[in-house]
Amino acid sequence: MNDSNTAPARKTVWSRARAMAEMAPPDRNRYVDFLRALSILAVVIGHWLVAAPYIENGAVQGGHLLGILPWTQWLTWGFQVMPLFFLVGGFSNGVSWLANRRQSSTYAHWFTSRFRRLIYPVLPLFLIWTMIAAFGTAMGVERQIVALAAQLALIPVWFLSVYIMVTAAVPLTHAAWKRWGLGSFFALVAGAVAVDVATLQFDVPHIKFANFAFVWLAVHQLGYAWGEGYFARPARALAWGLAGLALLLALVFIGPYPVAMIGVPGEAITNSMPPTLALLALGITQTGFALALEPQARRMLDNIRIWTAVVLINGMIMTIYLWHLTAFVLVMVAAYLLGGVGLEVAPGSGAWWLARPVWFALYIAVTLPLVMAFARFEQAKENPAAAAKGDVPHWRLGVGLALACAGLASTAVLSIASPLGVTGVRLWIVALPFIGAALVRFGPVYDLTRRRA
């Protein structure tokens, strides 16, 4: 056989991830990527478990496992991993910002790249669900059902609005870390305490939303501490974990906070929307225990197969996060259209638990093609011609950031599906992220082969 006529073997997703894994520089902290990948899997599993719709008297009921089985609320101490996202974000943003400063580059150059990597993968999700909502409305599907489906599928989006704003503040928070060290962390903790006291003791209206800043910025500061070696000794990290756990137990058993670290229907207080001091205590707990295990985990990640799997997940991590609940909704709709197959089982029953592997297999089967189809938006490179035009003016960065985050945050309280209007869609919510992204459409080229912070 003539080798010159032999077509080159087509690279698989795994082989491409293996090649990227082998290119990782020796000094890269692989544990950062591992925690990011582990966290996204915990989020996916948690969401697929907690949402428990069922059919009763011919109607679909939106069951919530934490309300049906109160003992499962303790599981949220492991599955509520948003603190780990902000911890990893603090580490990565600190490394990236320092590199940007060493290169004497601009804030606009740095933030444009980070913003684009976060907002671009969201746009196709918004577009698809706009079309689904409009089509469902036109076909006569009850608007409340369309709204519930859209709101469920877009649950992951609200988190990005907070994370983007925390990222935008990196120059200020990193400067505070450099000047005051852990003092900057404890100042934010004091702010979270003050907000909860004002909310729970004095019923000050609306002030609780300030904890979106105090709580998540505090955990983000611990990411800076990690990046600069503060938690290098496992004993110190373990001490933080134990202290955080003791505080969390006290807040739950002695204080007014519920056990569940996410919202539970019917509960007067939620620990996550907005975050409370209890969720901050969980963040300290997770930080300490996770970093106490870092030496062993980094040795484990020397195994090229394990490291390749981590690289593979991280290469499409935003896509997995954004689309896994769309897959859930599609499976539920298919089951309903097939006569409610599997939905007649009472959530929390023995039969319901035994059926979870089958349902999870279906969720995965639908998620994978969605990830393959839309991961390109996460991995897209910037147009070099646009990048050559220079930095985005700061006013455009600010307005683009505000509009995009307003659109993303609105999905937490409003579905994009509207009970009024011809289209059945709140077009202003859909439009905001697109307008924000358009305002920040220029920026530095992002090369996937380059080391990612």
Coordinates of C-alpha atoms in Angstrom, one line a residue:
M1 CA 0.0 0.0 0.0
N2 CA 1.3 3.5 -0.8
D3 CA 1.5 5.5 2.4
S4 CA 1.3 8.7 0.5
N5 CA -2.3 7.8 -0.5
T6 CA -3.3 6.9 3.0
A7 CA -5.6 9.5 4.6
P8 CA -4.5 10.7 8.0
A9 CA -6.4 9.2 10.9
R10 CA -9.1 11.5 12.1
K11 CA -8.5 12.8 15.6
T12 CA -11.0 11.9 18.2
V13 CA -12.1 14.2 21.0
W14 CA -10.1 12.2 23.4
S15 CA -6.9 12.3 21.3
R16 CA -7.2 16.1 20.9
A17 CA -7.6 16.4 24.7
R18 CA -4.6 14.1 25.2
A19 CA -2.5 16.3 22.9
M20 CA -3.5 19.4 24.9
A21 CA -2.9 17.6 28.2
E22 CA 0.6 16.7 27.1
M23 CA 1.3 20.3 26.2
A24 CA 0.5 21.6 29.7
P25 CA 3.6 23.3 31.2
P26 CA 5.2 21.5 34.2
D27 CA 4.5 24.3 36.6
R28 CA 0.7 24.4 35.9
N29 CA -1.4 23.7 39.0
R30 CA -3.6 20.9 37.6
Y31 CA -5.6 20.8 40.7
V32 CA -7.3 24.1 39.8
D33 CA -8.6 22.4 36.6
F34 CA -9.6 19.3 38.5
L35 CA -11.7 21.2 41.1
R36 CA -13.3 23.1 38.2
A37 CA -14.2 19.9 36.5
L38 CA -15.3 18.1 39.7
S39 CA -17.5 21.1 40.6
I40 CA -19.3 21.1 37.3
L41 CA -20.1 17.4 37.6
A42 CA -21.4 18.0 41.1
V43 CA -23.7 20.8 39.8
V44 CA -25.0 18.6 36.9
I45 CA -25.7 15.6 39.2
G46 CA -27.3 17.9 41.8
H47 CA -29.6 19.5 39.4
W48 CA -30.7 16.3 37.8
L49 CA -31.5 14.9 41.3
V50 CA -33.2 17.8 42.9
A51 CA -35.7 18.5 40.1
A52 CA -38.3 15.7 40.5
P53 CA -41.4 16.4 38.3
Y54 CA -44.2 13.8 38.4
I55 CA -47.8 13.3 37.2
E56 CA -50.6 13.5 39.6
N57 CA -54.3 13.3 38.6
G58 CA -53.2 13.8 35.0
A59 CA -51.3 17.0 35.6
V60 CA -47.5 17.5 35.8
Q61 CA -46.3 18.6 39.2
G62 CA -43.0 20.3 39.7
G63 CA -41.6 18.2 42.5
H64 CA -38.5 19.3 44.5
L65 CA -36.6 16.5 46.2
L66 CA -35.4 18.7 49.0
G67 CA -38.9 19.5 50.0
I68 CA -40.2 15.9 49.5
L69 CA -37.4 14.3 51.5
P70 CA -36.0 16.8 54.0
W71 CA -33.0 14.5 54.9
T72 CA -31.6 15.2 51.4
Q73 CA -31.1 18.8 52.3
W74 CA -27.8 17.7 54.0
L75 CA -26.6 16.5 50.6
T76 CA -26.4 20.2 49.5
W77 CA -23.3 20.6 51.7
G78 CA -21.5 18.6 49.1
F79 CA -23.5 19.4 45.9
Q80 CA -23.7 23.2 46.4
V81 CA -20.2 23.9 44.9
M82 CA -20.6 27.5 43.8
P83 CA -18.0 28.4 46.5
L84 CA -15.5 26.2 44.8
F85 CA -16.1 28.0 41.5
F86 CA -15.3 31.3 43.1
L87 CA -12.3 29.9 44.8
V88 CA -10.9 28.5 41.5
G89 CA -11.9 31.8 39.9
G90 CA -9.9 33.8 42.4
F91 CA -6.8 31.6 41.8
S92 CA -7.2 31.8 38.0
N93 CA -8.0 35.5 37.9
G94 CA -5.1 36.3 40.2
V95 CA -2.6 34.4 38.0
S96 CA -4.0 35.9 34.8
W97 CA -4.1 39.5 36.1
L98 CA -0.5 39.3 37.4
A99 CA 0.6 38.0 34.0
N100 CA -1.3 40.9 32.4
R101 CA 0.5 43.4 34.6
R102 CA 3.9 41.9 33.9
Q103 CA 3.2 42.3 30.2
S104 CA 2.2 45.9 30.8
S105 CA -1.1 45.2 29.1
T106 CA -4.3 47.0 29.7
Y107 CA -7.4 46.2 31.8
A108 CA -9.5 46.4 28.7
H109 CA -7.4 43.8 26.9
W110 CA -7.6 41.5 29.9
F111 CA -11.3 41.8 30.8
T112 CA -12.5 41.7 27.2
S113 CA -11.0 38.2 26.8
R114 CA -12.4 37.0 30.1
F115 CA -15.8 38.5 29.3
R116 CA -16.0 37.0 25.9
R117 CA -15.2 33.5 27.2
L118 CA -18.0 33.8 29.7
I119 CA -20.8 35.5 27.6
Y120 CA -20.4 34.0 24.1
P121 CA -21.5 30.4 25.1
V122 CA -24.7 31.8 26.6
L123 CA -25.9 33.5 23.4
P124 CA -26.9 30.3 21.5
L125 CA -28.7 29.1 24.6
F126 CA -30.8 32.2 24.8
L127 CA -31.5 32.1 21.1
I128 CA -32.6 28.5 21.1
W129 CA -34.9 29.0 24.1
T130 CA -36.3 32.1 22.5
M131 CA -37.3 30.1 19.5
I132 CA -38.7 27.3 21.7
A133 CA -40.8 29.7 23.7
A134 CA -42.1 31.5 20.6
F135 CA -42.9 28.2 18.8
G136 CA -44.6 26.7 21.9
T137 CA -46.7 29.8 22.3
A138 CA -47.6 29.8 18.6
M139 CA -48.6 26.1 18.8
G140 CA -51.0 26.8 21.7
V141 CA -49.0 25.3 24.5
E142 CA -50.1 26.7 27.9
R143 CA -47.9 29.8 28.5
Q144 CA -47.3 28.8 32.1
I145 CA -45.8 25.5 31.0
V146 CA -43.6 27.2 28.4
A147 CA -42.4 29.7 31.1
L148 CA -41.6 27.0 33.6
A149 CA -39.6 25.0 31.0
A150 CA -37.6 28.1 29.9
Q151 CA -36.9 29.2 33.5
L152 CA -35.8 25.7 34.5
A153 CA -33.5 25.4 31.5
L154 CA -31.9 28.8 32.1
I155 CA -31.3 28.3 35.8
P156 CA -27.5 28.1 35.2
V157 CA -27.4 31.6 33.7
W158 CA -27.9 33.7 36.8
F159 CA -24.6 32.6 38.3
L160 CA -22.7 34.0 35.3
S161 CA -24.0 37.5 35.9
V162 CA -22.5 37.4 39.4
Y163 CA -19.2 35.8 38.3
I164 CA -18.7 38.3 35.5
M165 CA -19.1 41.2 37.9
V166 CA -16.7 39.6 40.3
T167 CA -14.2 39.2 37.5
A168 CA -14.7 42.8 36.4
A169 CA -13.6 43.9 39.9
V170 CA -10.4 41.9 39.9
P171 CA -8.0 45.0 39.7
L172 CA -9.6 46.4 42.8
T173 CA -9.9 43.1 44.8
H174 CA -6.4 42.0 43.9
A175 CA -5.0 45.4 44.9
A176 CA -6.8 45.0 48.2
W177 CA -5.3 41.5 48.6
K178 CA -1.8 42.9 47.9
R179 CA -2.2 45.7 50.4
W180 CA -4.1 44.0 53.3
G181 CA -3.9 40.3 52.6
L182 CA -6.4 38.3 54.7
G183 CA -7.6 41.6 56.1
S184 CA -9.4 42.1 52.8
F185 CA -11.1 38.7 53.3
F186 CA -12.2 39.4 56.8
A187 CA -13.5 42.9 55.9
L188 CA -15.8 41.2 53.4
V189 CA -16.9 38.6 56.0
A190 CA -17.8 41.5 58.3
G191 CA -19.9 43.0 55.5
A192 CA -21.7 39.7 55.1
V193 CA -22.4 39.5 58.8
A194 CA -23.7 43.1 58.9
V195 CA -26.0 42.4 55.9
D196 CA -27.5 39.3 57.5
V197 CA -28.0 41.0 60.9
A198 CA -29.7 43.9 59.1
T199 CA -31.9 41.4 57.2
L200 CA -32.8 38.9 59.8
Q201 CA -32.8 41.0 62.9
F202 CA -34.0 44.4 61.7
D203 CA -35.9 43.5 58.5
V204 CA -34.1 46.1 56.4
P205 CA -35.6 45.7 52.9
H206 CA -33.5 44.6 50.0
I207 CA -30.1 44.9 51.7
K208 CA -29.7 41.1 51.6
F209 CA -28.8 41.4 47.9
A210 CA -25.5 43.1 48.9
N211 CA -24.3 39.6 50.0
F212 CA -24.0 38.6 46.3
A213 CA -21.0 40.9 46.5
F214 CA -19.7 40.3 50.1
V215 CA -20.0 36.5 50.1
W216 CA -18.7 35.7 46.7
L217 CA -15.9 38.3 46.8
A218 CA -14.8 36.9 50.1
V219 CA -14.5 33.4 48.7
H220 CA -12.7 34.9 45.6
Q221 CA -10.2 36.5 48.0
L222 CA -9.4 33.0 49.3
G223 CA -8.5 32.1 45.7
Y224 CA -5.8 34.8 45.8
A225 CA -4.6 33.4 49.1
W226 CA -4.3 29.9 47.5
G227 CA -2.5 31.3 44.5
E228 CA 0.1 32.9 46.6
G229 CA 0.8 29.8 48.7
Y230 CA -1.1 30.6 51.9
F231 CA -2.7 27.2 52.0
A232 CA 0.5 25.3 50.9
R233 CA 0.6 23.5 54.3
P234 CA -2.2 20.9 54.4
A235 CA -2.5 21.4 58.2
R236 CA -3.3 25.1 57.8
A237 CA -5.9 24.3 55.1
L238 CA -7.4 21.6 57.3
A239 CA -7.7 24.0 60.2
W240 CA -9.6 26.4 58.0
G241 CA -11.9 23.6 56.9
L242 CA -12.6 22.5 60.5
A243 CA -13.2 26.1 61.6
G244 CA -15.6 26.7 58.7
L245 CA -17.5 23.5 59.5
A246 CA -17.8 24.4 63.2
L247 CA -19.1 27.8 62.2
L248 CA -21.5 26.3 59.7
L249 CA -22.9 23.8 62.3
A250 CA -23.4 26.6 64.8
L251 CA -25.2 28.8 62.3
V252 CA -27.6 25.9 61.3
F253 CA -28.2 24.4 64.8
I254 CA -28.0 27.6 66.9
G255 CA -28.6 30.3 64.4
P256 CA -31.6 30.9 62.1
Y257 CA -30.2 29.4 58.9
P258 CA -31.7 26.3 57.2
V259 CA -29.8 23.2 56.5
A260 CA -30.2 23.3 52.7
M261 CA -27.5 25.4 50.9
I262 CA -29.9 26.0 48.0
G263 CA -33.5 27.3 48.1
V264 CA -36.3 24.9 49.2
P265 CA -39.9 25.7 48.3
G266 CA -41.8 26.9 51.4
E267 CA -38.7 27.8 53.4
A268 CA -38.7 31.4 54.8
I269 CA -34.9 31.7 54.4
T270 CA -32.8 30.6 51.5
N271 CA -29.0 30.3 51.8
S272 CA -28.3 30.9 48.1
M273 CA -30.6 33.6 46.6
P274 CA -29.0 35.7 47.9
P275 CA -26.1 34.0 49.6
T276 CA -25.9 34.2 53.4
L277 CA -23.3 33.9 56.1
A278 CA -24.1 30.1 56.2
L279 CA -23.1 29.7 52.6
L280 CA -19.9 31.7 53.2
A281 CA -19.2 29.3 56.1
L282 CA -19.7 26.4 53.6
G283 CA -17.3 28.1 51.3
I284 CA -14.6 28.3 54.0
T285 CA -15.3 24.6 54.8
Q286 CA -15.0 23.5 51.2
T287 CA -11.9 25.6 50.7
G288 CA -10.1 24.2 53.7
F289 CA -10.9 20.5 53.0
A290 CA -10.3 20.8 49.3
L291 CA -6.9 22.4 49.7
A292 CA -5.9 20.0 52.5
L293 CA -6.1 17.3 49.8
E294 CA -4.1 19.2 47.2
P295 CA -0.8 17.3 47.5
Q296 CA -2.4 13.9 47.1
A297 CA -4.6 15.2 44.3
R298 CA -1.7 16.7 42.3
R299 CA 0.1 13.4 42.5
M300 CA -3.0 11.7 41.2
L301 CA -3.1 14.2 38.3
D302 CA 0.3 13.1 37.1
N303 CA -1.5 10.2 35.6
I304 CA -2.0 11.2 32.0
R305 CA -5.3 9.5 31.6
I306 CA -6.9 11.3 34.6
W307 CA -5.3 14.6 33.5
T308 CA -6.6 14.1 29.9
A309 CA -10.1 13.6 31.3
V310 CA -9.8 16.8 33.3
V311 CA -8.6 18.7 30.2
L312 CA -11.4 17.3 28.1
I313 CA -14.1 18.4 30.6
N314 CA -12.5 21.9 31.0
G315 CA -12.5 22.4 27.3
M316 CA -16.3 22.3 27.2
I317 CA -17.1 23.1 30.8
M318 CA -19.2 26.2 30.1
T319 CA -21.2 24.3 27.5
I320 CA -21.9 21.3 29.9
Y321 CA -23.0 23.8 32.6
L322 CA -25.3 25.8 30.4
W323 CA -27.0 22.9 28.5
H324 CA -27.4 20.1 31.0
L325 CA -30.8 21.4 32.2
T326 CA -32.0 21.9 28.6
A327 CA -31.3 18.1 28.2
F328 CA -33.3 17.5 31.3
V329 CA -36.3 19.5 30.1
L330 CA -36.2 17.7 26.7
V331 CA -36.2 14.3 28.3
M332 CA -39.1 15.3 30.6
V333 CA -41.1 16.7 27.6
A334 CA -40.5 13.5 25.6
A335 CA -41.6 11.3 28.6
Y336 CA -44.8 13.4 28.9
L337 CA -45.6 13.2 25.2
L338 CA -45.1 9.4 25.4
G339 CA -48.0 9.2 27.9
G340 CA -46.1 10.2 31.0
V341 CA -43.9 7.1 31.0
G342 CA -41.8 7.0 34.2
L343 CA -43.4 10.2 35.6
E344 CA -46.1 8.3 37.5
V345 CA -43.6 7.2 40.1
A346 CA -43.7 9.2 43.4
P347 CA -40.4 11.1 43.9
G348 CA -38.4 9.8 46.8
S349 CA -39.9 6.4 46.7
G350 CA -37.8 3.2 46.4
A351 CA -38.9 2.8 42.8
W352 CA -38.0 6.4 42.1
W353 CA -34.4 5.9 43.3
L354 CA -34.0 2.6 41.4
A355 CA -35.0 4.4 38.2
R356 CA -32.4 7.2 38.6
P357 CA -29.7 5.3 36.7
V358 CA -32.0 5.0 33.7
W359 CA -33.0 8.6 33.8
F360 CA -29.4 9.7 34.2
A361 CA -28.5 7.7 31.1
L362 CA -31.2 9.5 29.2
Y363 CA -30.0 12.9 30.4
I364 CA -26.4 12.1 29.4
A365 CA -27.5 10.8 26.0
V366 CA -29.3 14.1 25.3
T367 CA -26.6 16.3 26.8
L368 CA -23.7 14.9 24.8
P369 CA -25.0 15.9 21.4
L370 CA -25.9 19.4 22.7
V371 CA -22.4 19.8 24.1
M372 CA -20.8 18.6 20.8
A373 CA -23.0 21.0 18.8
F374 CA -22.5 24.1 21.0
A375 CA -18.9 23.7 22.5
R376 CA -17.6 25.6 19.4
F377 CA -19.0 28.9 20.9
E378 CA -16.9 28.3 24.0
Q379 CA -13.8 27.5 22.0
A380 CA -14.1 30.1 19.3
K381 CA -11.2 32.4 18.6
E382 CA -11.5 36.1 18.2
N383 CA -11.3 37.6 14.7
P384 CA -7.7 38.9 14.4
A385 CA -8.9 41.9 12.3
A386 CA -11.2 42.9 15.1
A387 CA -8.5 42.5 17.7
A388 CA -6.1 44.6 15.7
K389 CA -8.5 47.6 16.1
G390 CA -7.3 47.9 19.7
D391 CA -8.8 48.0 23.1
V392 CA -12.5 48.4 23.8
P393 CA -13.2 51.9 25.3
H394 CA -13.9 51.6 29.0
W395 CA -17.4 53.1 28.6
R396 CA -18.3 50.3 26.3
L397 CA -16.9 47.7 28.6
G398 CA -19.0 49.2 31.4
V399 CA -22.2 49.5 29.5
G400 CA -21.8 46.0 27.9
L401 CA -21.1 44.5 31.2
A402 CA -24.1 46.1 32.8
L403 CA -26.5 45.2 30.0
A404 CA -25.3 41.6 29.7
C405 CA -25.4 41.0 33.5
A406 CA -28.9 42.6 33.8
G407 CA -30.2 40.2 31.1
L408 CA -28.6 37.2 32.7
A409 CA -29.7 38.1 36.2
S410 CA -33.3 38.7 35.1
T411 CA -33.7 35.0 34.3
A412 CA -33.4 34.2 38.0
V413 CA -36.7 36.0 38.8
L414 CA -38.4 36.1 35.4
S415 CA -38.7 33.5 32.6
I416 CA -37.8 34.7 29.1
A417 CA -41.3 33.4 28.2
S418 CA -44.0 36.0 28.7
P419 CA -47.7 35.6 29.7
L420 CA -48.5 38.5 27.4
G421 CA -47.8 39.5 23.9
V422 CA -47.9 37.8 20.5
T423 CA -44.5 36.2 20.6
G424 CA -44.8 34.9 24.1
V425 CA -41.2 36.1 24.8
R426 CA -39.8 38.9 26.9
L427 CA -37.6 40.1 24.1
W428 CA -35.9 42.7 26.3
I429 CA -34.4 40.0 28.5
V430 CA -33.2 38.1 25.4
A431 CA -31.8 41.2 23.8
L432 CA -29.7 42.5 26.7
P433 CA -26.9 39.9 26.6
F434 CA -26.6 40.2 22.8
I435 CA -26.3 44.0 23.0
G436 CA -23.8 43.7 25.9
A437 CA -21.7 41.2 23.9
A438 CA -21.9 43.3 20.8
L439 CA -20.5 46.3 22.7
V440 CA -17.6 44.2 23.8
R441 CA -17.1 42.5 20.5
F442 CA -13.5 43.5 20.0
G443 CA -10.7 42.1 22.1
P444 CA -7.4 40.2 22.1
V445 CA -7.0 37.0 20.2
Y446 CA -7.5 34.0 22.5
D447 CA -5.4 31.0 21.4
L448 CA -6.6 27.7 22.8
T449 CA -3.1 26.3 22.6
R450 CA -1.8 28.9 24.9
R451 CA -1.7 28.3 28.6
R452 CA -4.9 29.1 30.3
A453 CA -4.8 30.7 33.7

